[in-house]
mmCIF file of C-alpha atoms and ligand atoms in Angstrom:
data_model
loop_
_atom_site.group_PDB
_atom_site.id
_atom_site.type_symbol
_atom_site.label_atom_id
_atom_site.label_comp_id
_atom_site.label_asym_id
_atom_site.label_seq_id
_atom_site.Cartn_x
_atom_site.Cartn_y
_atom_site.Cartn_z
ATOM 1 C CA MET A 1293 0.027 -0.041 0.096
ATOM 2 C CA PRO A 1294 1.795 3.256 -1.284
ATOM 3 C CA ILE A 1295 1.825 6.333 0.693
ATOM 4 C CA ALA A 1296 -1.173 8.594 -0.044
ATOM 5 C CA ARG A 1297 -1.356 11.060 2.732
ATOM 6 C CA LEU A 1298 0.835 12.822 5.560
ATOM 7 C CA SER A 1299 -0.920 10.495 8.187
ATOM 8 C CA ASP A 1300 0.836 7.403 6.452
ATOM 9 C CA LEU A 1301 4.234 8.559 7.322
ATOM 10 C CA ALA A 1302 3.280 7.381 10.900
ATOM 11 C CA ASP A 1303 1.785 4.095 9.717
ATOM 12 C CA LYS A 1304 4.150 1.244 9.817
ATOM 13 C CA THR A 1305 2.511 -0.675 7.151
ATOM 14 C CA ALA A 1306 2.497 2.114 4.685
ATOM 15 C CA CYS A 1307 6.055 3.419 5.632
ATOM 16 C CA PRO A 1308 8.023 0.858 7.196
ATOM 17 C CA ARG A 1309 11.356 3.014 6.836
ATOM 18 C CA LEU A 1310 11.275 6.636 7.318
ATOM 19 C CA VAL A 1311 14.199 9.332 6.764
ATOM 20 C CA VAL A 1312 13.685 12.368 8.883
ATOM 21 C CA LYS A 1313 15.863 15.388 7.884
ATOM 22 C CA VAL A 1314 16.507 18.069 10.707
ATOM 23 C CA GLY A 1315 17.307 21.493 9.506
ATOM 24 C CA SER A 1316 19.802 23.489 11.145
ATOM 25 C CA SER A 1317 17.679 26.383 12.199
ATOM 26 C CA LEU A 1318 15.364 23.967 14.244
ATOM 27 C CA LEU A 1319 18.477 22.455 15.951
ATOM 28 C CA VAL A 1320 20.521 25.548 16.772
ATOM 29 C CA THR A 1321 20.073 29.185 17.722
ATOM 30 C CA ARG A 1322 23.042 31.726 18.167
ATOM 31 C CA GLU A 1323 22.981 30.635 21.937
ATOM 32 C CA GLY A 1324 23.750 26.812 21.334
ATOM 33 C CA PRO A 1325 21.804 23.774 20.635
ATOM 34 C CA ARG A 1326 17.786 23.582 21.060
ATOM 35 C CA ARG A 1327 18.072 21.088 23.723
ATOM 36 C CA ALA A 1328 14.652 20.735 25.111
ATOM 37 C CA TRP A 1329 13.239 20.897 21.519
ATOM 38 C CA LEU A 1330 15.473 18.102 20.433
ATOM 39 C CA GLU A 1331 14.370 16.086 23.459
ATOM 40 C CA GLY A 1332 10.810 16.118 21.940
ATOM 41 C CA LEU A 1333 11.667 15.228 18.512
ATOM 42 C CA VAL A 1334 13.595 12.413 19.829
ATOM 43 C CA ALA A 1335 10.764 11.195 21.911
ATOM 44 C CA GLU A 1336 8.712 11.080 18.372
ATOM 45 C CA ILE A 1337 11.417 9.119 16.925
ATOM 46 C CA ALA A 1338 11.375 6.593 19.870
ATOM 47 C CA ALA A 1339 7.423 6.527 19.540
ATOM 48 C CA ALA A 1340 8.126 5.710 15.887
ATOM 49 C CA LYS A 1341 10.707 2.838 16.614
ATOM 50 C CA ALA A 1342 8.310 1.503 19.271
ATOM 51 C CA ARG A 1343 5.487 1.218 16.391
ATOM 52 C CA GLY A 1344 7.957 -0.732 14.438
ATOM 53 C CA GLN A 1345 9.246 1.737 12.019
ATOM 54 C CA ASP A 1346 12.914 2.195 11.056
ATOM 55 C CA VAL A 1347 13.965 5.585 11.482
ATOM 56 C CA ILE A 1348 17.198 7.204 9.696
ATOM 57 C CA VAL A 1349 18.101 10.960 11.101
ATOM 58 C CA VAL A 1350 19.669 13.084 8.515
ATOM 59 C CA SER A 1351 20.834 16.119 11.057
ATOM 60 C CA SER A 1352 22.165 19.312 10.059
ATOM 61 C CA GLY A 1353 23.611 21.805 12.398
ATOM 62 C CA ALA A 1354 27.217 21.017 12.557
ATOM 63 C CA ILE A 1355 28.309 24.212 11.004
ATOM 64 C CA ALA A 1356 25.888 26.424 12.569
ATOM 65 C CA LEU A 1357 26.809 24.887 16.050
ATOM 66 C CA GLY A 1358 30.699 25.071 15.724
ATOM 67 C CA ALA A 1359 30.460 28.413 14.369
ATOM 68 C CA THR A 1360 28.832 29.340 17.975
ATOM 69 C CA THR A 1361 31.518 27.676 19.713
ATOM 70 C CA LEU A 1362 34.237 29.146 17.658
ATOM 71 C CA GLY A 1363 32.560 32.601 17.452
ATOM 72 C CA LEU A 1364 32.797 32.784 13.716
ATOM 73 C CA ASP A 1365 30.591 35.233 11.799
ATOM 74 C CA LYS A 1366 28.020 34.606 9.024
ATOM 75 C CA GLY A 1367 27.051 31.349 10.907
ATOM 76 C CA GLY A 1368 30.407 29.546 9.701
ATOM 77 C CA ARG A 1369 29.776 30.138 6.105
ATOM 78 C CA GLY A 1370 31.849 33.016 5.448
ATOM 79 C CA SER A 1371 34.443 30.865 3.618
ATOM 80 C CA LEU A 1372 34.964 27.252 2.949
ATOM 81 C CA ALA A 1373 37.665 27.078 5.526
ATOM 82 C CA ASP A 1374 35.342 28.252 8.223
ATOM 83 C CA ALA A 1375 32.514 25.905 7.329
ATOM 84 C CA GLN A 1376 34.904 23.052 7.546
ATOM 85 C CA ALA A 1377 36.465 24.163 10.758
ATOM 86 C CA ALA A 1378 33.112 24.818 12.276
ATOM 87 C CA ALA A 1379 31.669 21.678 11.221
ATOM 88 C CA ALA A 1380 34.498 19.721 12.834
ATOM 89 C CA VAL A 1381 33.732 21.402 16.144
ATOM 90 C CA GLY A 1382 30.098 21.247 15.758
ATOM 91 C CA GLN A 1383 29.814 17.535 14.404
ATOM 92 C CA ILE A 1384 31.345 16.299 17.635
ATOM 93 C CA ALA A 1385 28.791 17.909 19.856
ATOM 94 C CA LEU A 1386 25.847 17.205 17.738
ATOM 95 C CA SER A 1387 26.233 13.450 17.436
ATOM 96 C CA GLY A 1388 27.190 13.724 21.448
ATOM 97 C CA LEU A 1389 23.567 14.985 21.856
ATOM 98 C CA TRP A 1390 22.009 12.839 19.440
ATOM 99 C CA ALA A 1391 23.562 9.488 21.097
ATOM 100 C CA GLU A 1392 22.762 11.180 24.699
ATOM 101 C CA LEU A 1393 18.939 11.947 23.808
ATOM 102 C CA LEU A 1394 18.422 8.662 21.912
ATOM 103 C CA GLY A 1395 20.147 6.729 24.565
ATOM 104 C CA ARG A 1396 17.645 7.792 27.248
ATOM 105 C CA HIS A 1397 15.154 5.819 25.292
ATOM 106 C CA GLY A 1398 17.086 2.782 24.977
ATOM 107 C CA LEU A 1399 18.145 3.539 21.352
ATOM 108 C CA THR A 1400 21.596 3.373 19.950
ATOM 109 C CA ALA A 1401 22.767 6.321 17.715
ATOM 110 C CA ALA A 1402 24.884 5.311 14.977
ATOM 111 C CA GLN A 1403 26.908 8.130 13.116
ATOM 112 C CA LEU A 1404 27.504 8.220 9.319
ATOM 113 C CA LEU A 1405 29.295 11.025 7.882
ATOM 114 C CA LEU A 1406 29.019 10.946 3.816
ATOM 115 C CA THR A 1407 30.424 12.749 1.070
ATOM 116 C CA LEU A 1408 28.872 13.082 -2.324
ATOM 117 C CA GLU A 1409 31.156 10.499 -3.981
ATOM 118 C CA ASP A 1410 30.184 8.108 -1.243
ATOM 119 C CA LEU A 1411 26.638 7.977 -2.888
ATOM 120 C CA GLU A 1412 27.689 8.577 -6.545
ATOM 121 C CA ASP A 1413 29.992 5.973 -6.924
ATOM 122 C CA ARG A 1414 28.280 2.587 -7.342
ATOM 123 C CA ARG A 1415 30.380 0.549 -5.301
ATOM 124 C CA ARG A 1416 30.472 3.034 -2.543
ATOM 125 C CA TYR A 1417 26.803 3.483 -2.720
ATOM 126 C CA LEU A 1418 26.305 -0.172 -2.163
ATOM 127 C CA ASN A 1419 28.570 -0.130 1.054
ATOM 128 C CA ALA A 1420 26.464 2.766 2.497
ATOM 129 C CA THR A 1421 23.328 0.548 1.586
ATOM 130 C CA ALA A 1422 25.200 -2.421 3.285
ATOM 131 C CA THR A 1423 26.012 -0.447 6.421
ATOM 132 C CA LEU A 1424 22.557 1.231 6.667
ATOM 133 C CA THR A 1425 20.819 -2.072 6.256
ATOM 134 C CA ARG A 1426 22.890 -3.702 9.023
ATOM 135 C CA LEU A 1427 22.598 -0.630 11.277
ATOM 136 C CA LEU A 1428 18.628 -0.763 11.009
ATOM 137 C CA ASP A 1429 18.630 -4.672 11.337
ATOM 138 C CA ALA A 1430 20.471 -4.275 14.569
ATOM 139 C CA GLY A 1431 17.914 -1.791 15.943
ATOM 140 C CA ALA A 1432 20.313 1.344 15.729
ATOM 141 C CA VAL A 1433 19.229 4.906 14.661
ATOM 142 C CA PRO A 1434 21.480 6.153 11.983
ATOM 143 C CA VAL A 1435 22.329 9.943 12.436
ATOM 144 C CA ILE A 1436 23.776 11.283 9.137
ATOM 145 C CA ASN A 1437 25.514 14.251 7.939
ATOM 146 C CA GLU A 1438 27.532 15.375 5.167
ATOM 147 C CA ASN A 1439 31.319 15.023 6.170
ATOM 148 C CA ASP A 1440 31.617 18.815 5.809
ATOM 149 C CA SER A 1441 35.175 18.801 7.325
ATOM 150 C CA VAL A 1442 36.695 17.017 4.319
ATOM 151 C CA ALA A 1443 34.259 17.818 1.583
ATOM 152 C CA THR A 1444 35.389 20.650 -0.698
ATOM 153 C CA GLN A 1445 33.258 22.888 -2.943
ATOM 154 C CA GLU A 1446 33.422 20.415 -6.152
ATOM 155 C CA ILE A 1447 32.434 17.217 -4.149
ATOM 156 C CA ARG A 1448 29.971 18.357 -1.758
ATOM 157 C CA PHE A 1449 26.076 18.114 -1.723
ATOM 158 C CA GLY A 1450 25.992 21.309 0.180
ATOM 159 C CA ASP A 1451 22.467 20.852 1.645
ATOM 160 C CA ASN A 1452 21.012 18.132 3.488
ATOM 161 C CA ASP A 1453 17.733 17.715 1.613
ATOM 162 C CA ARG A 1454 19.328 16.260 -1.439
ATOM 163 C CA LEU A 1455 21.412 14.148 0.990
ATOM 164 C CA ALA A 1456 18.333 12.822 2.748
ATOM 165 C CA SER A 1457 16.716 11.724 -0.398
ATOM 166 C CA ARG A 1458 20.036 10.066 -1.786
ATOM 167 C CA VAL A 1459 20.185 8.312 1.651
ATOM 168 C CA ALA A 1460 16.472 7.243 1.467
ATOM 169 C CA GLN A 1461 17.328 5.548 -1.935
ATOM 170 C CA ALA A 1462 20.514 3.962 -0.485
ATOM 171 C CA ALA A 1463 18.392 2.645 2.563
ATOM 172 C CA ARG A 1464 15.352 1.848 0.291
ATOM 173 C CA ALA A 1465 13.124 3.882 2.623
ATOM 174 C CA ASP A 1466 9.453 4.596 1.816
ATOM 175 C CA ALA A 1467 9.407 8.379 2.908
ATOM 176 C CA VAL A 1468 11.451 11.187 3.496
ATOM 177 C CA LEU A 1469 10.270 13.980 6.042
ATOM 178 C CA LEU A 1470 12.174 17.285 5.828
ATOM 179 C CA LEU A 1471 11.789 19.320 8.916
ATOM 180 C CA SER A 1472 12.429 22.958 8.195
ATOM 181 C CA ASP A 1473 11.229 26.328 9.426
ATOM 182 C CA VAL A 1474 8.614 26.638 6.773
ATOM 183 C CA ASP A 1475 5.249 24.838 6.710
ATOM 184 C CA GLY A 1476 5.664 23.511 3.206
ATOM 185 C CA LEU A 1477 5.436 24.635 -0.357
ATOM 186 C CA TYR A 1478 3.339 27.820 -1.080
ATOM 187 C CA ASP A 1479 1.757 28.543 -4.512
ATOM 188 C CA ARG A 1480 3.887 31.849 -4.413
ATOM 189 C CA ASN A 1481 6.181 33.714 -2.047
ATOM 190 C CA PRO A 1482 4.705 32.808 1.579
ATOM 191 C CA LYS A 1483 5.001 36.455 2.429
ATOM 192 C CA GLU A 1484 2.494 37.630 -0.148
ATOM 193 C CA ALA A 1485 -1.051 38.010 0.818
ATOM 194 C CA GLY A 1486 -3.207 35.060 -0.295
ATOM 195 C CA ALA A 1487 -0.292 32.612 -0.599
ATOM 196 C CA LYS A 1488 -1.750 29.068 -0.104
ATOM 197 C CA LEU A 1489 0.160 25.962 1.487
ATOM 198 C CA LEU A 1490 0.098 23.199 -1.200
ATOM 199 C CA PRO A 1491 -1.004 19.869 0.719
ATOM 200 C CA GLU A 1492 -0.088 17.560 -2.271
ATOM 201 C CA VAL A 1493 2.092 17.705 -5.213
ATOM 202 C CA HIS A 1494 2.193 14.965 -7.996
ATOM 203 C CA GLY A 1495 5.331 15.411 -10.045
ATOM 204 C CA VAL A 1496 7.901 18.518 -9.617
ATOM 205 C CA THR A 1497 6.850 20.183 -12.960
ATOM 206 C CA ALA A 1498 8.223 23.500 -14.101
ATOM 207 C CA GLU A 1499 5.268 25.282 -12.673
ATOM 208 C CA ILE A 1500 6.092 23.888 -9.361
ATOM 209 C CA HIS A 1501 9.605 25.129 -9.472
ATOM 210 C CA ALA A 1502 8.513 28.501 -10.584
ATOM 211 C CA MET A 1503 6.842 28.579 -7.049
ATOM 212 C CA ALA A 1504 10.109 28.281 -5.056
ATOM 213 C CA SER A 1505 12.690 30.633 -4.003
ATOM 214 C CA GLY A 1506 16.138 29.679 -3.457
ATOM 215 C CA ASP A 1507 17.428 30.982 -0.150
ATOM 216 C CA SER A 1508 17.401 29.368 3.266
ATOM 217 C CA SER A 1509 14.751 31.591 5.116
ATOM 218 C CA SER A 1510 16.861 31.453 8.518
ATOM 219 C CA GLY A 1511 20.211 31.968 7.043
ATOM 220 C CA LEU A 1512 21.460 29.230 9.148
ATOM 221 C CA GLY A 1513 21.121 26.091 6.840
ATOM 222 C CA SER A 1514 21.730 26.047 3.005
ATOM 223 C CA GLY A 1515 18.660 24.666 1.844
ATOM 224 C CA GLY A 1516 15.714 26.759 0.928
ATOM 225 C CA MET A 1517 12.805 25.637 -1.320
ATOM 226 C CA THR A 1518 15.054 24.948 -4.435
ATOM 227 C CA SER A 1519 17.197 22.057 -2.786
ATOM 228 C CA LYS A 1520 13.768 20.663 -1.265
ATOM 229 C CA LEU A 1521 12.257 20.317 -4.713
ATOM 230 C CA GLN A 1522 15.410 18.700 -6.113
ATOM 231 C CA ALA A 1523 15.113 16.365 -3.086
ATOM 232 C CA ALA A 1524 11.410 15.789 -4.023
ATOM 233 C CA GLU A 1525 12.651 14.801 -7.587
ATOM 234 C CA ILE A 1526 15.363 12.410 -6.392
ATOM 235 C CA ALA A 1527 13.204 10.699 -3.901
ATOM 236 C CA GLY A 1528 10.342 10.358 -6.552
ATOM 237 C CA LEU A 1529 12.505 8.763 -9.231
ATOM 238 C CA ALA A 1530 12.853 6.106 -6.557
ATOM 239 C CA GLY A 1531 9.220 5.824 -5.778
ATOM 240 C CA ILE A 1532 9.808 7.540 -2.610
ATOM 241 C CA ALA A 1533 7.195 10.117 -1.040
ATOM 242 C CA LEU A 1534 8.707 13.260 0.309
ATOM 243 C CA ALA A 1535 7.091 15.655 2.771
ATOM 244 C CA ILE A 1536 7.987 19.201 4.059
ATOM 245 C CA ALA A 1537 6.938 20.241 7.356
ATOM 246 C CA ASN A 1538 7.459 22.714 9.913
ATOM 247 C CA GLY A 1539 9.618 21.666 12.639
ATOM 248 C CA ILE A 1540 9.730 24.754 14.744
ATOM 249 C CA HIS A 1541 6.723 23.550 16.803
ATOM 250 C CA GLU A 1542 6.693 21.135 19.468
ATOM 251 C CA ALA A 1543 6.213 17.493 18.580
ATOM 252 C CA PRO A 1544 6.911 18.313 14.657
ATOM 253 C CA ILE A 1545 6.303 14.822 13.525
ATOM 254 C CA ALA A 1546 2.737 14.512 15.011
ATOM 255 C CA ARG A 1547 1.827 18.063 13.544
ATOM 256 C CA ALA A 1548 2.686 16.830 10.205
ATOM 257 C CA THR A 1549 1.141 13.385 10.499
ATOM 258 C CA ASP A 1550 -1.911 14.031 12.829
ATOM 259 C CA GLU A 1551 -2.895 17.521 11.723
ATOM 260 C CA GLY A 1552 -1.774 17.212 8.112
ATOM 261 C CA ILE A 1553 0.075 20.292 7.945
ATOM 262 C CA GLY A 1554 2.777 20.340 5.431
ATOM 263 C CA THR A 1555 3.426 19.524 1.728
ATOM 264 C CA LEU A 1556 3.462 15.841 0.460
ATOM 265 C CA PHE A 1557 5.227 15.076 -2.888
ATOM 266 C CA LEU A 1558 4.027 11.720 -4.250
ATOM 267 C CA PRO A 1559 6.164 10.039 -6.923
ATOM 268 C CA LYS A 1560 4.590 10.467 -10.234
ATOM 269 C CA ASP A 1561 4.298 6.638 -10.217
ATOM 270 C CA VAL A 1562 6.241 3.713 -8.586
ATOM 271 C CA ARG A 1563 8.287 3.328 -11.650
ATOM 272 C CA GLY A 1564 11.444 3.978 -9.727
ATOM 273 C CA ARG A 1565 10.676 1.103 -7.346
ATOM 274 C CA LYS A 1566 9.640 -1.227 -10.261
ATOM 275 C CA ALA A 1567 12.756 -0.392 -12.157
ATOM 276 C CA GLY A 1568 14.600 -1.500 -9.325
ATOM 277 C CA ALA A 1569 17.544 -0.063 -7.131
ATOM 278 C CA ARG A 1570 19.999 0.418 -9.634
ATOM 279 C CA LYS A 1571 18.137 2.490 -11.705
ATOM 280 C CA ALA A 1572 16.989 4.550 -8.660
ATOM 281 C CA TRP A 1573 20.750 5.176 -7.831
ATOM 282 C CA LEU A 1574 21.353 6.240 -11.465
ATOM 283 C CA GLY A 1575 18.335 8.642 -11.738
ATOM 284 C CA GLY A 1576 19.422 10.228 -8.619
ATOM 285 C CA ARG A 1577 22.948 10.860 -9.654
ATOM 286 C CA LEU A 1578 23.989 14.395 -9.073
ATOM 287 C CA ARG A 1579 27.307 14.603 -10.995
ATOM 288 C CA LEU A 1580 27.466 13.274 -14.587
ATOM 289 C CA ARG A 1581 30.366 12.971 -16.712
ATOM 290 C CA GLY A 1582 28.925 14.054 -19.980
ATOM 291 C CA ALA A 1583 25.959 14.389 -22.058
ATOM 292 C CA LEU A 1584 24.516 13.223 -25.504
ATOM 293 C CA THR A 1585 22.093 15.169 -27.550
ATOM 294 C CA VAL A 1586 19.541 13.227 -29.358
ATOM 295 C CA ASP A 1587 17.159 13.960 -32.455
ATOM 296 C CA ALA A 1588 13.355 13.838 -32.081
ATOM 297 C CA GLY A 1589 13.118 10.282 -33.298
ATOM 298 C CA ALA A 1590 15.522 9.146 -30.901
ATOM 299 C CA ALA A 1591 13.885 10.959 -28.103
ATOM 300 C CA GLY A 1592 10.430 9.284 -28.987
ATOM 301 C CA ALA A 1593 12.012 5.657 -28.805
ATOM 302 C CA LEU A 1594 13.568 6.375 -25.679
ATOM 303 C CA ALA A 1595 10.140 7.331 -24.303
ATOM 304 C CA LYS A 1596 8.840 4.235 -25.658
ATOM 305 C CA GLY A 1597 11.599 2.187 -23.551
ATOM 306 C CA SER A 1598 14.250 1.678 -26.445
ATOM 307 C CA SER A 1599 17.777 1.859 -26.025
ATOM 308 C CA LEU A 1600 19.610 4.733 -27.702
ATOM 309 C CA LEU A 1601 21.306 4.034 -30.854
ATOM 310 C CA ALA A 1602 24.093 6.214 -32.327
ATOM 311 C CA LYS A 1603 21.945 6.950 -35.282
ATOM 312 C CA GLY A 1604 19.841 9.308 -32.970
ATOM 313 C CA VAL A 1605 22.923 11.119 -31.377
ATOM 314 C CA THR A 1606 23.635 14.363 -32.634
ATOM 315 C CA GLU A 1607 26.219 15.787 -30.169
ATOM 316 C CA VAL A 1608 28.673 14.554 -27.557
ATOM 317 C CA GLU A 1609 29.859 16.520 -24.680
ATOM 318 C CA GLY A 1610 32.446 15.846 -21.865
ATOM 319 C CA LEU A 1611 35.262 13.386 -21.435
ATOM 320 C CA PHE A 1612 33.297 10.346 -20.251
ATOM 321 C CA GLN A 1613 34.458 6.836 -20.434
ATOM 322 C CA ARG A 1614 32.814 3.588 -21.263
ATOM 323 C CA GLY A 1615 30.616 2.883 -18.049
ATOM 324 C CA ASP A 1616 30.516 6.452 -16.986
ATOM 325 C CA ALA A 1617 26.959 7.900 -16.045
ATOM 326 C CA ILE A 1618 25.892 10.726 -18.716
ATOM 327 C CA ALA A 1619 22.991 12.785 -19.352
ATOM 328 C CA ILE A 1620 20.693 12.237 -22.418
ATOM 329 C CA ARG A 1621 19.210 15.535 -23.591
ATOM 330 C CA ASP A 1622 16.828 16.579 -26.453
ATOM 331 C CA GLY A 1623 17.607 19.343 -28.989
ATOM 332 C CA GLU A 1624 16.249 22.014 -26.478
ATOM 333 C CA GLY A 1625 18.520 21.005 -23.664
ATOM 334 C CA ARG A 1626 15.825 19.099 -21.695
ATOM 335 C CA ILE A 1627 17.232 16.171 -19.803
ATOM 336 C CA LEU A 1628 15.256 13.151 -20.963
ATOM 337 C CA ALA A 1629 17.363 10.520 -19.130
ATOM 338 C CA HIS A 1630 20.368 9.405 -17.188
ATOM 339 C CA GLY A 1631 22.346 6.295 -18.542
ATOM 340 C CA LEU A 1632 25.644 4.299 -18.379
ATOM 341 C CA SER A 1633 27.502 5.045 -21.667
ATOM 342 C CA GLU A 1634 28.761 1.749 -23.587
ATOM 343 C CA TYR A 1635 31.266 3.739 -25.413
ATOM 344 C CA ASP A 1636 33.835 6.529 -24.402
ATOM 345 C CA ALA A 1637 33.220 9.936 -25.538
ATOM 346 C CA VAL A 1638 35.588 9.639 -28.460
ATOM 347 C CA GLU A 1639 34.115 6.705 -29.820
ATOM 348 C CA CYS A 1640 30.563 8.347 -29.327
ATOM 349 C CA ALA A 1641 31.820 11.251 -31.483
ATOM 350 C CA ARG A 1642 32.819 8.861 -34.225
ATOM 351 C CA LEU A 1643 29.640 6.899 -34.176
ATOM 352 C CA ILE A 1644 27.194 9.895 -34.295
ATOM 353 C CA GLY A 1645 24.522 9.576 -36.805
ATOM 354 C CA THR A 1646 25.928 6.067 -37.981
ATOM 355 C CA HIS A 1647 23.904 2.887 -38.541
ATOM 356 C CA SER A 1648 25.139 -0.315 -36.916
ATOM 357 C CA SER A 1649 26.322 -1.736 -40.289
ATOM 358 C CA GLU A 1650 28.702 1.032 -40.490
ATOM 359 C CA GLN A 1651 30.214 0.937 -37.055
ATOM 360 C CA ALA A 1652 32.400 -2.153 -37.119
ATOM 361 C CA ASP A 1653 34.549 -0.163 -39.773
ATOM 362 C CA ILE A 1654 34.488 2.788 -37.669
ATOM 363 C CA LEU A 1655 35.448 1.149 -34.456
ATOM 364 C CA GLY A 1656 37.824 -1.743 -35.593
ATOM 365 C CA TYR A 1657 35.667 -3.911 -33.540
ATOM 366 C CA ALA A 1658 32.199 -5.481 -33.402
ATOM 367 C CA PRO A 1659 29.920 -2.566 -32.413
ATOM 368 C CA ARG A 1660 27.807 -2.894 -29.135
ATOM 369 C CA SER A 1661 23.859 -3.211 -29.710
ATOM 370 C CA ALA A 1662 23.546 0.433 -28.330
ATOM 371 C CA VAL A 1663 25.209 3.864 -27.248
ATOM 372 C CA VAL A 1664 22.977 3.479 -24.281
ATOM 373 C CA HIS A 1665 21.282 0.151 -23.471
ATOM 374 C CA ARG A 1666 17.691 0.368 -22.242
ATOM 375 C CA ASP A 1667 18.872 -1.698 -19.217
ATOM 376 C CA GLN A 1668 21.258 1.088 -18.166
ATOM 377 C CA LEU A 1669 19.078 4.112 -18.429
ATOM 378 C CA ILE A 1670 16.440 5.575 -16.599
ATOM 379 C CA LEU A 1671 13.860 8.184 -17.977
ATOM 380 C CA LEU A 1672 13.364 11.255 -16.004
HETATM 381 N N1 LIG B 3004 25.791 19.607 6.647
HETATM 382 C C1 LIG B 3004 25.650 21.062 7.260
HETATM 383 C C2 LIG B 3004 25.694 21.099 8.758
HETATM 384 O O1 LIG B 3004 25.534 20.089 9.311
HETATM 385 C C3 LIG B 3004 24.027 21.508 6.704
HETATM 386 C C4 LIG B 3004 23.805 21.540 5.374
HETATM 387 C C5 LIG B 3004 22.286 22.124 5.302
HETATM 388 O O2 LIG B 3004 21.920 23.236 5.756
HETATM 389 O O3 LIG B 3004 21.445 21.460 4.350
HETATM 390 O O4 LIG B 3004 25.778 22.015 9.102
#
């Protein structure tokens, strides 16, 4: 029974495995951690565990907390070096706090600090999956953050919203709950009169993107609505529901699930789940090594489930190797799919527009059946 409403997030049958992401502004003020509030949230997590749900926490707040301790301005986000130093100081206190408060309910906290590459590289992604699965089987509560002290600009998620969705994919969770300082997605800037909270969103369309503004309203985290929508897209590709709810209140999980206040993004279909874990990983990839542009004929064939043939490729971009993840775009630059290339970029360029009967001569060996095989691509 798939998730259909916010209350399902508290239902162990509809949602056996839940990822709860906690934003920086909820956990930390300029004075330090919001301990009493966190005690309340941990009690809710303990209740979910007692109901039989697996819970994974994605906790922000390391940079904000470390900045307070070190007395750094701009919440520790003035420079990368500041953020890395702040995270190193804040993370140790943050994980101590989670471990202590979960421990009071007899729950064991397990810390995982991940970088982007840990989830982009297939082998490392599977390692993370195995560790998470083992921890959940053992009854622990994984508490995850980005490894901000070592992740540099080019290799970081930068926000925990997308990290939470990637973790949900890796752990095969059923839903992600993003607790933030906003009630959810509004149909326009929530400060404008008449702005309405959208209770449900089916598919993150261009119209939905237009409703979001990019910045973190508190200035403490790095999220904002844009990264939350990207997180909803990543989750949706894997058939995972994602909810945004306001965590500022006492018992924020119950406010979302009992009172139904928040926005629930439902996956367009459960294709992600049907297509399997490997395709979900591929669809959620954030870094791609290159791109192939295709003509209208190939775009239509892809939509019907065919492989991508060289005949339909019009342009090759990037210096990818065979087996690398690449984007497949239409003539207008819209990304149609992600896939693993059967050839490197140089070979792809030589094969552009060719028919399979000509390819052996061009390559000097028997060609593969496609440039991107349908088993290795996911439509977006
Ligand atoms: N990883 C960051 C931290 O712990 C938070 C990123 C975000 O704000 O989403 O401070």
